[in-house]
Amino acid sequence: MSAEVYKKKKSLYARAKSSKKAQAAGTIIFPAILGAVIFILWQSQGLHKILNTDLFILPLPTKIISLIGSNFADIMVNVKTTLIEVIGGLVFGCLLGYLVAIAAASKPNIGKGGLAVLGAFASVPVVALAPVMNNWTKDVSSEAEVRSMVAKIIVIALITGANMCLNSYRGLINLPPYAEDLMATYAAKKKWVLLKLRIPNSLPYVFVALKIAVPSAIMTAIVSEYFAEYISGVGREIRENIVLAQYTTAWAYIMIACVIGVGAYILLMVLSKAVLKNYPKQG
Amino acid sequence: GSSKEETTQTGSSAEQSSAAELSSEDIIKAAAENGSVGNWGLGNEYEVLALLSKYDLGSDYLSQDFTMDGFDDDSITLASAMTYNELGLVKNDYDGGYGYGDSVEYIDMNDEGVAMLEDNIFCTEDFAKENPNTVAAFLYASLKGWEYAVENPEEAAEICYTYGSSVSAEHQAYMAEEVAKLVTTDTQGETVTDIGNMDEDAMQQTLDIAKEYISLDDSDADAALQSLTLDDIRDSSYLEAAKSSDGTFDVEKSEVSIQLKWLPDAQFMGYYVALDKGYYKEVGLDVEIVAGGGDIAETTAVNNGTVDFGVTWVSNLASANAGGMNLVEVAQIFQRSGLVLVYKPENFE
Amino acid sequence: MRKFKGLLEKKWFSTIFWIILLAAGWEIAAVYVGYVKRTPENILPHLYQIVAAAISKDPVSADMTATGLVLSAAAATILRAVVGYVIGMIVGFILAVLMKMSGIIEKMFFPYLMLILLIPVLGMAPIVLAVTGDIDKSRIIIAAILSFYPVATNTLAGLKSVPKEQLDLMFIYAAKPIEVYKKVLLPTAVPYIFSGLKIAAPMAITASILVDTLQGDGGLGCILSQSLKHAMSIYVFWLIVFFSAFIGIGSTYLLGGIEQFMLPENRNKRKIKRKVMKDERRSLQEKEELICQSKI
Amino acid sequence: MVTGKNTAIEIKDLNVTFQDNSGNDVRALKEINLDIEEGEFVALLGPSGCGKTTLLRTVANLQEPTDGKVRVLGKTPKEVRLEKKFGFVFQAPVLLDWRTVSKNIELPMEIMSYEKEERKRRTKEMLELVGLGEFAQHFPRQLSGGMQQRVNIARAFGLRPEILLMDEPFSALDEFTKEKLHIDLLRIWEQTNKTILFVTHNIQEAVFLSTKVCVLSPHPGRLSAVVDIDLPKRRELEMRETPHFNELVTKVRNSFEGGSY
Amino acid sequence: MVTGKNTAIEIKDLNVTFQDNSGNDVRALKEINLDIEEGEFVALLGPSGCGKTTLLRTVANLQEPTDGKVRVLGKTPKEVRLEKKFGFVFQAPVLLDWRTVSKNIELPMEIMSYEKEERKRRTKEMLELVGLGEFAQHFPRQLSGGMQQRVNIARAFGLRPEILLMDEPFSALDEFTKEKLHIDLLRIWEQTNKTILFVTHNIQEAVFLSTKVCVLSPHPGRLSAVVDIDLPKRRELEMRETPHFNELVTKVRNSFEGGSY
Ligand SMILES: Nc1ncnc2c1ncn2[C@@H]1O[C@H](COP(=O)(O)OP(=O)(O)OP(=O)(O)O)[C@@H](O)[C@H]1O
Ligand SMILES: Nc1ncnc2c1ncn2[C@@H]1O[C@H](COP(=O)(O)OP(=O)(O)OP(=O)(O)O)[C@@H](O)[C@H]1O
Ligand SMILES: [Mg+2]
Ligand SMILES: [Mg+2]
């Protein structure tokens, strides 16, 4: 009767026995299976029936892919812009969020409010934040390309920062029982407690945060591109083409956004496997 | 507050001294070389592209966000503006406006010969074929609304208010005045009396510019666009039926809706007047006006049947049809381009 | 000095501290912008100007004051955000439980959940509209789509954070899955779930504002884009910026409060308190009865 | 084994191997053969790291054998577990920190759907038994280490399981408390006649409580000796002073490999 | 106290009170008075929950006294802690999951900025001492309970602290390992002449190791007896067989309140 929940346990043992490679393969194979199913549904127009939509709004994948093929160079220019924004925003945002979390964890009295305030920034909708940032960064550079990149990166950084902050904060304070006492008996300076205890303890939490931060950075990039001064980017193209009712082209860019997302996800998984290899397996 | 007025004054004195001597060509060239021509893109840019190409300039322009802040801080020296909207905000000093008064000048697309026609009324061809009387009735009442509105813009502006306009009262009044001009003047500056007329030359010019400057990544769609003719995008029979009617229609569908291209304001005052004055009721229609302005394009909404009629620009309609939709324009409300490129003369001394 | 220290201990103090710090930074920047920009209110108005706009009685559109306009538009938007948020929360939670139950489901679906978040609102909107046939439903669904993912991710992490020993304990007793969830997994996951909810809350509001403009009939999103366009007082725009920020702070605190209330340990503590109070009342009654009796 | 009784636990050629981080095998248990009759009280003795916990976990279906066969009450450990016949006292107390002491003791009873009245009654009884009556409403972190261990014991006792597996249950307790619990455990065992398998490091304790002492040797963990304890079923504290008791203790001690114990 | 030696730990009228969940006071320690000289090896004995851990934590500045005075080496516990003079073996091993065994032992040395060479050398030495040489690269979750406890001990020994506080360090260990560690601990103590305060439940262990046994009584925790152990400083395992040793054990046992131990 209680088989289900423990079936997993058994398979866990089984998996532990099987090689690590097989496990890694599963991470790719299972999504690939579902991907194939979706692809077939989509191509055979079954998806259109399910979603009650037509070929116009949801063109066939083959058509989308051939469009990507014939406009590859153009598309890459936009992909580059978006990637720079996403990576820049993620790096700054996650660092910012993590630093605020560290401040909050080491000086809870002062720092905790910082969490709420950073959260408040994340609550200002991108539609409002993006134009404000455009204005605030006008003097950054005389090059429109540069200053609008900076504006977009700031927006992404604020949005992802808030989420990194919330999750890593928990990782920085939910320490193993008595670990803080242990450090106290060594009269470890705050720096050491941070380096040897809090930061390592927070790493699994950081990856949870990244799992959310990566897609939301891409999403924010796409939306903030609508408002950017310099015309470039995947999001901008999606919008232009939807306004022009060019859904095939729009979907081509959406697909590209998804590929970026999946690439980032795989990267994240690989990274987390490497960084968390010494940590007890979760679940 | 005070600094604004000062700049305004210096601006206007500068204008008197030198800018008048510069031709629009000089200004466009100077701005383009500077990389500081602005437009919103998203299908608004073709006239600007045509203009740039007319003077053999590159096709780069800066993206304007919703605001005119870029123009204000001189990061965009030659900014796109609609006469009935942004231009008013730049000039006027009511709440929200930038208060430049007459110190700014502008280049008019109509004068440059690159005008494209904007707001029209359209529906799907299938809908029109199945409901010819409904279409004619709708046109009849809408045009009646527009006629009233262009004659009484102040009242029309107030009517827009009652239907949830989201602009300030002063700006609404300004808009109504300017929209009336667009409805009653053609690209050559001549007065138009038959509102809704689909002027062959102006439409052909619009389509030609669209064909040249709309760039579609989808090669099938691009080929379709190049082969479009006026007959593929408009059908004047409904307008004729409406004009020749006595005002009584045997409508096939009495509950219809129209999706606007943007948020409710005086740009669409004709429909609000028709609704408010009961013109739609008179022809046996129960009309719902659906505000636009968003991410579900009006062409998409009409095409998938969420709404029956829509207001869009001719170029949008052409690209939608090129992409595989089957839409027809049934009336052309704006008879000339509302787009201008506004600049501060002192930037071009 | 000691008074100050006592103040430092207060929970709300640090928020006030940060807000004051931020406000000071804002004002300094505003003074600077006031000198160098022609229309500073478009870029960075003084805080007092924003406050003045908030309390001003002058109508900005029709006969509405700025605050009135923002609040009336906010009502629709926030309602949609809340409904979408709740739906997203439930869906995210269920997905997390499913993924926890089966590693295969997790591996299979997790990357796609992320993709759903990625398929931008714009590409999705016409499809969602086609499926629901109703613009308001579409808005709610899109708000839900944007908020389910953080909840799902965090809940899953929470369910996975249960110490192995505790699962062994339940395993030995051959507890049914539902009991394992009720008694161990969920109580452990509560703080994680709330982190997810705290992250999702602003996303839901952002989403709701974004989808207001799918078709522009009212809502904060429309007012926002109009005021941004200067079709009405620019202060309406700033009011919306601040309003949404306050909603964000408010939601963090509200969820924090609910979290404290929901924490299994605190619930047990309340039970103990109630019991103690009941016992005290009873013993008091008994005493009174005794006194009464003795008086008689 | 030809006795009138049924075999409670039957272990045949049991091997359990773990993998260390370099992928090498760590043999925790090697070729274990052991039969335990129903109603027996078996003590497992052996140096730290020799595989006692692993053996207990294997019997309870918490650990899959790498090799060999384990049968409990004639069935697989899994079947027995699903019949909820195991009680397990973990080496380190596993308490849910958000539940009070009494709620922690009630936990398995909730799972086994005992009546509320019954739960309360038994919990109270068990709390008295382990001397924690006053601490019913405390949370685990408000208890001392030994008190936590007592909660752990109380939780397992509360159920009267068919097979009670205990991993060093008394090592964190003082001698006085330990003695009291010894007697209580023996009474429970006598009355209910359940099978008990328990791990200890204390030879006296092993001899005093059990009917059979199994000695494990480390690296790899093997069963190096089984000593039958022929003390009368009803044990008294005074027995520990008898020469026979001391003989048995010496016998067990000498049965350690190398005899160095 | 008039001796040539300095007082290492001085406890005066110490009270520690906790709050339970209904807001009532739990008196963990009441009016404790105790002086420990430098170089003494003091054992704390007492039933479960009597406040031994609390006393240790108070000395180490991990717990604030509710009342009374604690001085260590003439200074406040906090000062001494900040001078990094304490070593503490926690009752439950506190190991960081993500660090290997050797990295866990190195942790305090990293914090105290030992040279890398020195760290490696000492860690290796300590691992051999506790018999875990082969397990240096294992993670705590791959160790048995007793092995974890040994890592815990190795980590504290590695530092050679001025004041070593140990909370039931050996209770999870088998007798053989325990004896070996007893001897090692005594050698370290002899050589370095540090002050050691340690908690145990085992009277033999207390007498064998310490120079002074302090007996605590529960509810509330009070110091009920102090027994000086006048065995020679250099202890040998054989001493446990002498009549004098047994006398001391009996004396300690009898010093328990009510003598029921
Ligand atoms: N954080 C706390 N909150 C409330 N009560 C506590 C707390 N810590 C300890 N106590 C109480 O203080 C008393 C002494 O606890 P302590 O841990 O010092 O006992 P101990 O002598 O170490 O026992 P053991 O041998 O079982 O470890 C116990 O009654 C315990 O319940
Ligand atoms: N998960 C694991 N991974 C790798 N090795 C393990 C694991 N669990 C246990 N071991 C190893 O198996 C051996 C036996 O461990 P076990 O816990 O059974 O010992 P034990 O007899 O209970 O010791 P103790 O008395 O110290 O608790 C040890 O060498 C240990 O390192
Ligand atoms: Mg063990
Ligand atoms: Mg203790």
PDB file of N, CA, C and O and ligand atoms in Angstrom, chain C residues 164, chain D residues 17-20 26-29 46-55 57 63 91 167-168 199 201 216 219, chain E residues 135 138 141-148 150 172-174, ligand 2:
ATOM      1  N   LYS C 164      17.351  12.078   5.793  1.00  0.00           N
ATOM      2  CA  LYS C 164      17.131  10.688   5.431  1.00  0.00           C
ATOM      3  C   LYS C 164      16.644   9.885   6.642  1.00  0.00           C
ATOM      4  O   LYS C 164      15.796   8.999   6.502  1.00  0.00           O
TER       5      LYS C 164
ATOM      6  N   THR D  17      27.789  -4.589   0.983  1.00  0.00           N
ATOM      7  CA  THR D  17      28.990  -3.868   0.566  1.00  0.00           C
ATOM      8  C   THR D  17      28.619  -2.436   0.214  1.00  0.00           C
ATOM      9  O   THR D  17      27.632  -2.202  -0.469  1.00  0.00           O
ATOM     10  N   PHE D  18      29.406  -1.504   0.714  1.00  0.00           N
ATOM     11  CA  PHE D  18      29.209  -0.101   0.333  1.00  0.00           C
ATOM     12  C   PHE D  18      30.324   0.318  -0.606  1.00  0.00           C
ATOM     13  O   PHE D  18      31.339  -0.349  -0.713  1.00  0.00           O
ATOM     14  N   GLN D  19      30.078   1.446  -1.234  1.00  0.00           N
ATOM     15  CA  GLN D  19      31.097   1.972  -2.133  1.00  0.00           C
ATOM     16  C   GLN D  19      31.704   3.183  -1.446  1.00  0.00           C
ATOM     17  O   GLN D  19      30.973   4.034  -0.945  1.00  0.00           O
ATOM     18  N   ASP D  20      33.008   3.277  -1.420  1.00  0.00           N
ATOM     19  CA  ASP D  20      33.560   4.532  -0.893  1.00  0.00           C
ATOM     20  C   ASP D  20      33.723   5.509  -2.052  1.00  0.00           C
ATOM     21  O   ASP D  20      33.317   5.234  -3.182  1.00  0.00           O
ATOM     22  N   VAL D  26      33.582  -1.207   0.381  1.00  0.00           N
ATOM     23  CA  VAL D  26      33.752  -1.322   1.824  1.00  0.00           C
ATOM     24  C   VAL D  26      32.825  -2.450   2.249  1.00  0.00           C
ATOM     25  O   VAL D  26      31.610  -2.322   2.139  1.00  0.00           O
ATOM     26  N   ARG D  27      33.388  -3.559   2.679  1.00  0.00           N
ATOM     27  CA  ARG D  27      32.525  -4.689   3.044  1.00  0.00           C
ATOM     28  C   ARG D  27      32.056  -4.499   4.470  1.00  0.00           C
ATOM     29  O   ARG D  27      32.814  -4.666   5.417  1.00  0.00           O
ATOM     30  N   ALA D  28      30.821  -4.150   4.617  1.00  0.00           N
ATOM     31  CA  ALA D  28      30.293  -3.913   5.966  1.00  0.00           C
ATOM     32  C   ALA D  28      29.917  -5.242   6.608  1.00  0.00           C
ATOM     33  O   ALA D  28      30.126  -5.453   7.802  1.00  0.00           O
ATOM     34  N   LEU D  29      29.359  -6.155   5.848  1.00  0.00           N
ATOM     35  CA  LEU D  29      28.980  -7.462   6.379  1.00  0.00           C
ATOM     36  C   LEU D  29      29.416  -8.538   5.390  1.00  0.00           C
ATOM     37  O   LEU D  29      29.211  -8.409   4.183  1.00  0.00           O
ATOM     38  N   GLY D  46      30.127  -5.862  19.261  1.00  0.00           N
ATOM     39  CA  GLY D  46      31.219  -5.764  18.291  1.00  0.00           C
ATOM     40  C   GLY D  46      31.798  -4.375  18.273  1.00  0.00           C
ATOM     41  O   GLY D  46      31.132  -3.421  18.672  1.00  0.00           O
ATOM     42  N   PRO D  47      33.035  -4.271  17.842  1.00  0.00           N
ATOM     43  CA  PRO D  47      33.692  -2.957  17.864  1.00  0.00           C
ATOM     44  C   PRO D  47      33.029  -1.965  16.916  1.00  0.00           C
ATOM     45  O   PRO D  47      32.286  -2.352  16.017  1.00  0.00           O
ATOM     46  N   SER D  48      33.337  -0.719  17.144  1.00  0.00           N
ATOM     47  CA  SER D  48      32.768   0.355  16.342  1.00  0.00           C
ATOM     48  C   SER D  48      33.076   0.150  14.866  1.00  0.00           C
ATOM     49  O   SER D  48      34.208  -0.129  14.485  1.00  0.00           O
ATOM     50  N   GLY D  49      32.055   0.257  14.047  1.00  0.00           N
ATOM     51  CA  GLY D  49      32.247   0.160  12.604  1.00  0.00           C
ATOM     52  C   GLY D  49      32.254  -1.248  12.056  1.00  0.00           C
ATOM     53  O   GLY D  49      32.614  -1.472  10.910  1.00  0.00           O
ATOM     54  N   CYS D  50      31.827  -2.236  12.891  1.00  0.00           N
ATOM     55  CA  CYS D  50      31.910  -3.616  12.413  1.00  0.00           C
ATOM     56  C   CYS D  50      30.654  -4.041  11.661  1.00  0.00           C
ATOM     57  O   CYS D  50      30.623  -5.129  11.106  1.00  0.00           O
ATOM     58  N   GLY D  51      29.649  -3.233  11.647  1.00  0.00           N
ATOM     59  CA  GLY D  51      28.488  -3.574  10.825  1.00  0.00           C
ATOM     60  C   GLY D  51      27.219  -3.896  11.592  1.00  0.00           C
ATOM     61  O   GLY D  51      26.254  -4.414  11.024  1.00  0.00           O
ATOM     62  N   LYS D  52      27.185  -3.562  12.875  1.00  0.00           N
ATOM     63  CA  LYS D  52      26.004  -3.879  13.677  1.00  0.00           C
ATOM     64  C   LYS D  52      24.777  -3.135  13.166  1.00  0.00           C
ATOM     65  O   LYS D  52      23.710  -3.715  12.952  1.00  0.00           O
ATOM     66  N   THR D  53      24.951  -1.843  12.998  1.00  0.00           N
ATOM     67  CA  THR D  53      23.837  -1.038  12.510  1.00  0.00           C
ATOM     68  C   THR D  53      23.391  -1.533  11.136  1.00  0.00           C
ATOM     69  O   THR D  53      22.198  -1.654  10.856  1.00  0.00           O
ATOM     70  N   THR D  54      24.362  -1.842  10.304  1.00  0.00           N
ATOM     71  CA  THR D  54      24.036  -2.311   8.964  1.00  0.00           C
ATOM     72  C   THR D  54      23.207  -3.591   9.038  1.00  0.00           C
ATOM     73  O   THR D  54      22.228  -3.753   8.291  1.00  0.00           O
ATOM     74  N   LEU D  55      23.571  -4.486   9.947  1.00  0.00           N
ATOM     75  CA  LEU D  55      22.816  -5.729  10.089  1.00  0.00           C
ATOM     76  C   LEU D  55      21.376  -5.439  10.502  1.00  0.00           C
ATOM     77  O   LEU D  55      20.423  -5.981   9.933  1.00  0.00           O
ATOM     78  N   ARG D  57      19.694  -2.727  10.093  1.00  0.00           N
ATOM     79  CA  ARG D  57      18.992  -2.052   8.997  1.00  0.00           C
ATOM     80  C   ARG D  57      18.597  -3.029   7.897  1.00  0.00           C
ATOM     81  O   ARG D  57      17.557  -2.875   7.260  1.00  0.00           O
ATOM     82  N   GLN D  63      17.972  -1.461   4.411  1.00  0.00           N
ATOM     83  CA  GLN D  63      19.190  -1.606   3.612  1.00  0.00           C
ATOM     84  C   GLN D  63      19.027  -2.878   2.796  1.00  0.00           C
ATOM     85  O   GLN D  63      18.631  -3.913   3.334  1.00  0.00           O
ATOM     86  N   GLN D  91      20.113   4.566  16.439  1.00  0.00           N
ATOM     87  CA  GLN D  91      21.307   4.849  17.247  1.00  0.00           C
ATOM     88  C   GLN D  91      21.317   6.317  17.690  1.00  0.00           C
ATOM     89  O   GLN D  91      21.520   6.622  18.854  1.00  0.00           O
ATOM     90  N   ASP D 167      19.196  -0.103  18.408  1.00  0.00           N
ATOM     91  CA  ASP D 167      20.592   0.183  18.104  1.00  0.00           C
ATOM     92  C   ASP D 167      21.205   1.044  19.209  1.00  0.00           C
ATOM     93  O   ASP D 167      20.989   2.251  19.251  1.00  0.00           O
ATOM     94  N   GLU D 168      21.948   0.399  20.080  1.00  0.00           N
ATOM     95  CA  GLU D 168      22.561   1.083  21.225  1.00  0.00           C
ATOM     96  C   GLU D 168      21.576   1.998  21.944  1.00  0.00           C
ATOM     97  O   GLU D 168      21.819   3.189  22.095  1.00  0.00           O
ATOM     98  N   VAL D 199      21.644  -3.909  19.824  1.00  0.00           N
ATOM     99  CA  VAL D 199      23.070  -3.657  19.712  1.00  0.00           C
ATOM    100  C   VAL D 199      23.546  -2.985  20.982  1.00  0.00           C
ATOM    101  O   VAL D 199      22.871  -2.120  21.524  1.00  0.00           O
ATOM    102  N   HIS D 201      27.446  -2.046  23.356  1.00  0.00           N
ATOM    103  CA  HIS D 201      28.895  -2.178  23.470  1.00  0.00           C
ATOM    104  C   HIS D 201      29.268  -2.742  24.823  1.00  0.00           C
ATOM    105  O   HIS D 201      30.434  -2.949  25.119  1.00  0.00           O
ATOM    106  N   LEU D 216      30.382  -9.746  16.629  1.00  0.00           N
ATOM    107  CA  LEU D 216      30.829  -9.446  15.276  1.00  0.00           C
ATOM    108  C   LEU D 216      32.276  -8.972  15.307  1.00  0.00           C
ATOM    109  O   LEU D 216      32.709  -8.325  16.261  1.00  0.00           O
ATOM    110  N   HIS D 219      36.022  -5.479   9.744  1.00  0.00           N
ATOM    111  CA  HIS D 219      36.913  -5.418   8.563  1.00  0.00           C
ATOM    112  C   HIS D 219      37.234  -6.745   7.956  1.00  0.00           C
ATOM    113  O   HIS D 219      38.358  -7.207   8.086  1.00  0.00           O
TER     114      HIS D 219
ATOM    115  N   PHE E 135      39.783   5.902   6.713  1.00  0.00           N
ATOM    116  CA  PHE E 135      38.517   6.567   6.381  1.00  0.00           C
ATOM    117  C   PHE E 135      38.672   8.066   6.163  1.00  0.00           C
ATOM    118  O   PHE E 135      37.691   8.792   6.121  1.00  0.00           O
ATOM    119  N   HIS E 138      36.451   9.578   3.579  1.00  0.00           N
ATOM    120  CA  HIS E 138      35.007   9.308   3.622  1.00  0.00           C
ATOM    121  C   HIS E 138      34.265  10.549   4.084  1.00  0.00           C
ATOM    122  O   HIS E 138      34.826  11.437   4.715  1.00  0.00           O
ATOM    123  N   ARG E 141      28.508  10.886   6.477  1.00  0.00           N
ATOM    124  CA  ARG E 141      27.341  10.026   6.313  1.00  0.00           C
ATOM    125  C   ARG E 141      27.743   8.590   5.976  1.00  0.00           C
ATOM    126  O   ARG E 141      26.906   7.696   6.013  1.00  0.00           O
ATOM    127  N   GLN E 142      28.998   8.368   5.637  1.00  0.00           N
ATOM    128  CA  GLN E 142      29.439   7.010   5.314  1.00  0.00           C
ATOM    129  C   GLN E 142      30.068   6.301   6.509  1.00  0.00           C
ATOM    130  O   GLN E 142      30.637   5.233   6.359  1.00  0.00           O
ATOM    131  N   LEU E 143      29.973   6.957   7.673  1.00  0.00           N
ATOM    132  CA  LEU E 143      30.592   6.371   8.857  1.00  0.00           C
ATOM    133  C   LEU E 143      29.542   5.827   9.810  1.00  0.00           C
ATOM    134  O   LEU E 143      28.401   6.269   9.814  1.00  0.00           O
ATOM    135  N   SER E 144      29.958   4.892  10.631  1.00  0.00           N
ATOM    136  CA  SER E 144      29.059   4.411  11.674  1.00  0.00           C
ATOM    137  C   SER E 144      29.013   5.443  12.802  1.00  0.00           C
ATOM    138  O   SER E 144      29.832   6.363  12.857  1.00  0.00           O
ATOM    139  N   GLY E 145      28.029   5.265  13.690  1.00  0.00           N
ATOM    140  CA  GLY E 145      27.857   6.229  14.777  1.00  0.00           C
ATOM    141  C   GLY E 145      29.117   6.393  15.606  1.00  0.00           C
ATOM    142  O   GLY E 145      29.538   7.513  15.922  1.00  0.00           O
ATOM    143  N   GLY E 146      29.744   5.275  15.957  1.00  0.00           N
ATOM    144  CA  GLY E 146      30.942   5.337  16.775  1.00  0.00           C
ATOM    145  C   GLY E 146      32.098   6.000  16.030  1.00  0.00           C
ATOM    146  O   GLY E 146      32.896   6.734  16.616  1.00  0.00           O
ATOM    147  N   MET E 147      32.160   5.750  14.750  1.00  0.00           N
ATOM    148  CA  MET E 147      33.224   6.358  13.951  1.00  0.00           C
ATOM    149  C   MET E 147      33.049   7.874  13.887  1.00  0.00           C
ATOM    150  O   MET E 147      34.022   8.632  13.963  1.00  0.00           O
ATOM    151  N   GLN E 148      31.825   8.310  13.766  1.00  0.00           N
ATOM    152  CA  GLN E 148      31.570   9.753  13.758  1.00  0.00           C
ATOM    153  C   GLN E 148      32.021  10.375  15.070  1.00  0.00           C
ATOM    154  O   GLN E 148      32.633  11.436  15.116  1.00  0.00           O
ATOM    155  N   ARG E 150      34.285   9.332  16.947  1.00  0.00           N
ATOM    156  CA  ARG E 150      35.747   9.364  17.004  1.00  0.00           C
ATOM    157  C   ARG E 150      36.314  10.526  16.200  1.00  0.00           C
ATOM    158  O   ARG E 150      37.321  11.122  16.584  1.00  0.00           O
ATOM    159  N   ALA E 172      29.529   6.163  22.807  1.00  0.00           N
ATOM    160  CA  ALA E 172      29.101   5.404  21.641  1.00  0.00           C
ATOM    161  C   ALA E 172      30.157   4.395  21.197  1.00  0.00           C
ATOM    162  O   ALA E 172      30.048   3.813  20.142  1.00  0.00           O
ATOM    163  N   LEU E 173      31.184   4.222  22.031  1.00  0.00           N
ATOM    164  CA  LEU E 173      32.296   3.367  21.590  1.00  0.00           C
ATOM    165  C   LEU E 173      32.328   2.027  22.314  1.00  0.00           C
ATOM    166  O   LEU E 173      31.898   1.909  23.453  1.00  0.00           O
ATOM    167  N   ASP E 174      32.850   1.058  21.626  1.00  0.00           N
ATOM    168  CA  ASP E 174      33.015  -0.259  22.244  1.00  0.00           C
ATOM    169  C   ASP E 174      34.164  -0.209  23.241  1.00  0.00           C
ATOM    170  O   ASP E 174      34.994   0.701  23.215  1.00  0.00           O
TER     171      ASP E 174
HETATM  172  N1  LIG F   2      26.239   4.790   3.514  1.00  0.00           N
HETATM  173  C1  LIG F   2      27.453   4.224   3.653  1.00  0.00           C
HETATM  174  N2  LIG F   2      28.375   4.379   2.694  1.00  0.00           N
HETATM  175  C2  LIG F   2      29.592   3.839   2.820  1.00  0.00           C
HETATM  176  N3  LIG F   2      29.977   3.118   3.863  1.00  0.00           N
HETATM  177  C3  LIG F   2      29.114   2.912   4.872  1.00  0.00           C
HETATM  178  C4  LIG F   2      27.801   3.453   4.813  1.00  0.00           C
HETATM  179  N4  LIG F   2      27.139   3.090   5.947  1.00  0.00           N
HETATM  180  C5  LIG F   2      28.025   2.369   6.680  1.00  0.00           C
HETATM  181  N5  LIG F   2      29.213   2.253   6.030  1.00  0.00           N
HETATM  182  C6  LIG F   2      30.394   1.528   6.494  1.00  0.00           C
HETATM  183  O1  LIG F   2      30.000   0.270   6.921  1.00  0.00           O
HETATM  184  C7  LIG F   2      30.719  -0.136   8.067  1.00  0.00           C
HETATM  185  C8  LIG F   2      29.754  -0.585   9.157  1.00  0.00           C
HETATM  186  O2  LIG F   2      28.968   0.486   9.609  1.00  0.00           O
HETATM  187  P1  LIG F   2      27.876   0.331  10.758  1.00  0.00           P
HETATM  188  O3  LIG F   2      27.188   1.603  10.888  1.00  0.00           O
HETATM  189  O4  LIG F   2      27.067  -0.862  10.487  1.00  0.00           O
HETATM  190  O5  LIG F   2      28.806   0.069  12.024  1.00  0.00           O
HETATM  191  P2  LIG F   2      28.382  -0.207  13.513  1.00  0.00           P
HETATM  192  O6  LIG F   2      28.787  -1.576  13.818  1.00  0.00           O
HETATM  193  O7  LIG F   2      26.995   0.160  13.746  1.00  0.00           O
HETATM  194  O8  LIG F   2      29.345   0.772  14.305  1.00  0.00           O
HETATM  195  P3  LIG F   2      29.052   1.703  15.572  1.00  0.00           P
HETATM  196  O9  LIG F   2      29.136   0.873  16.780  1.00  0.00           O
HETATM  197  O10 LIG F   2      30.196   2.663  15.519  1.00  0.00           O
HETATM  198  O11 LIG F   2      27.745   2.335  15.371  1.00  0.00           O
HETATM  199  C9  LIG F   2      31.562   1.046   8.465  1.00  0.00           C
HETATM  200  O12 LIG F   2      32.884   0.815   8.066  1.00  0.00           O
HETATM  201  C10 LIG F   2      31.019   2.210   7.697  1.00  0.00           C
HETATM  202  O13 LIG F   2      32.051   3.069   7.301  1.00  0.00           O
END
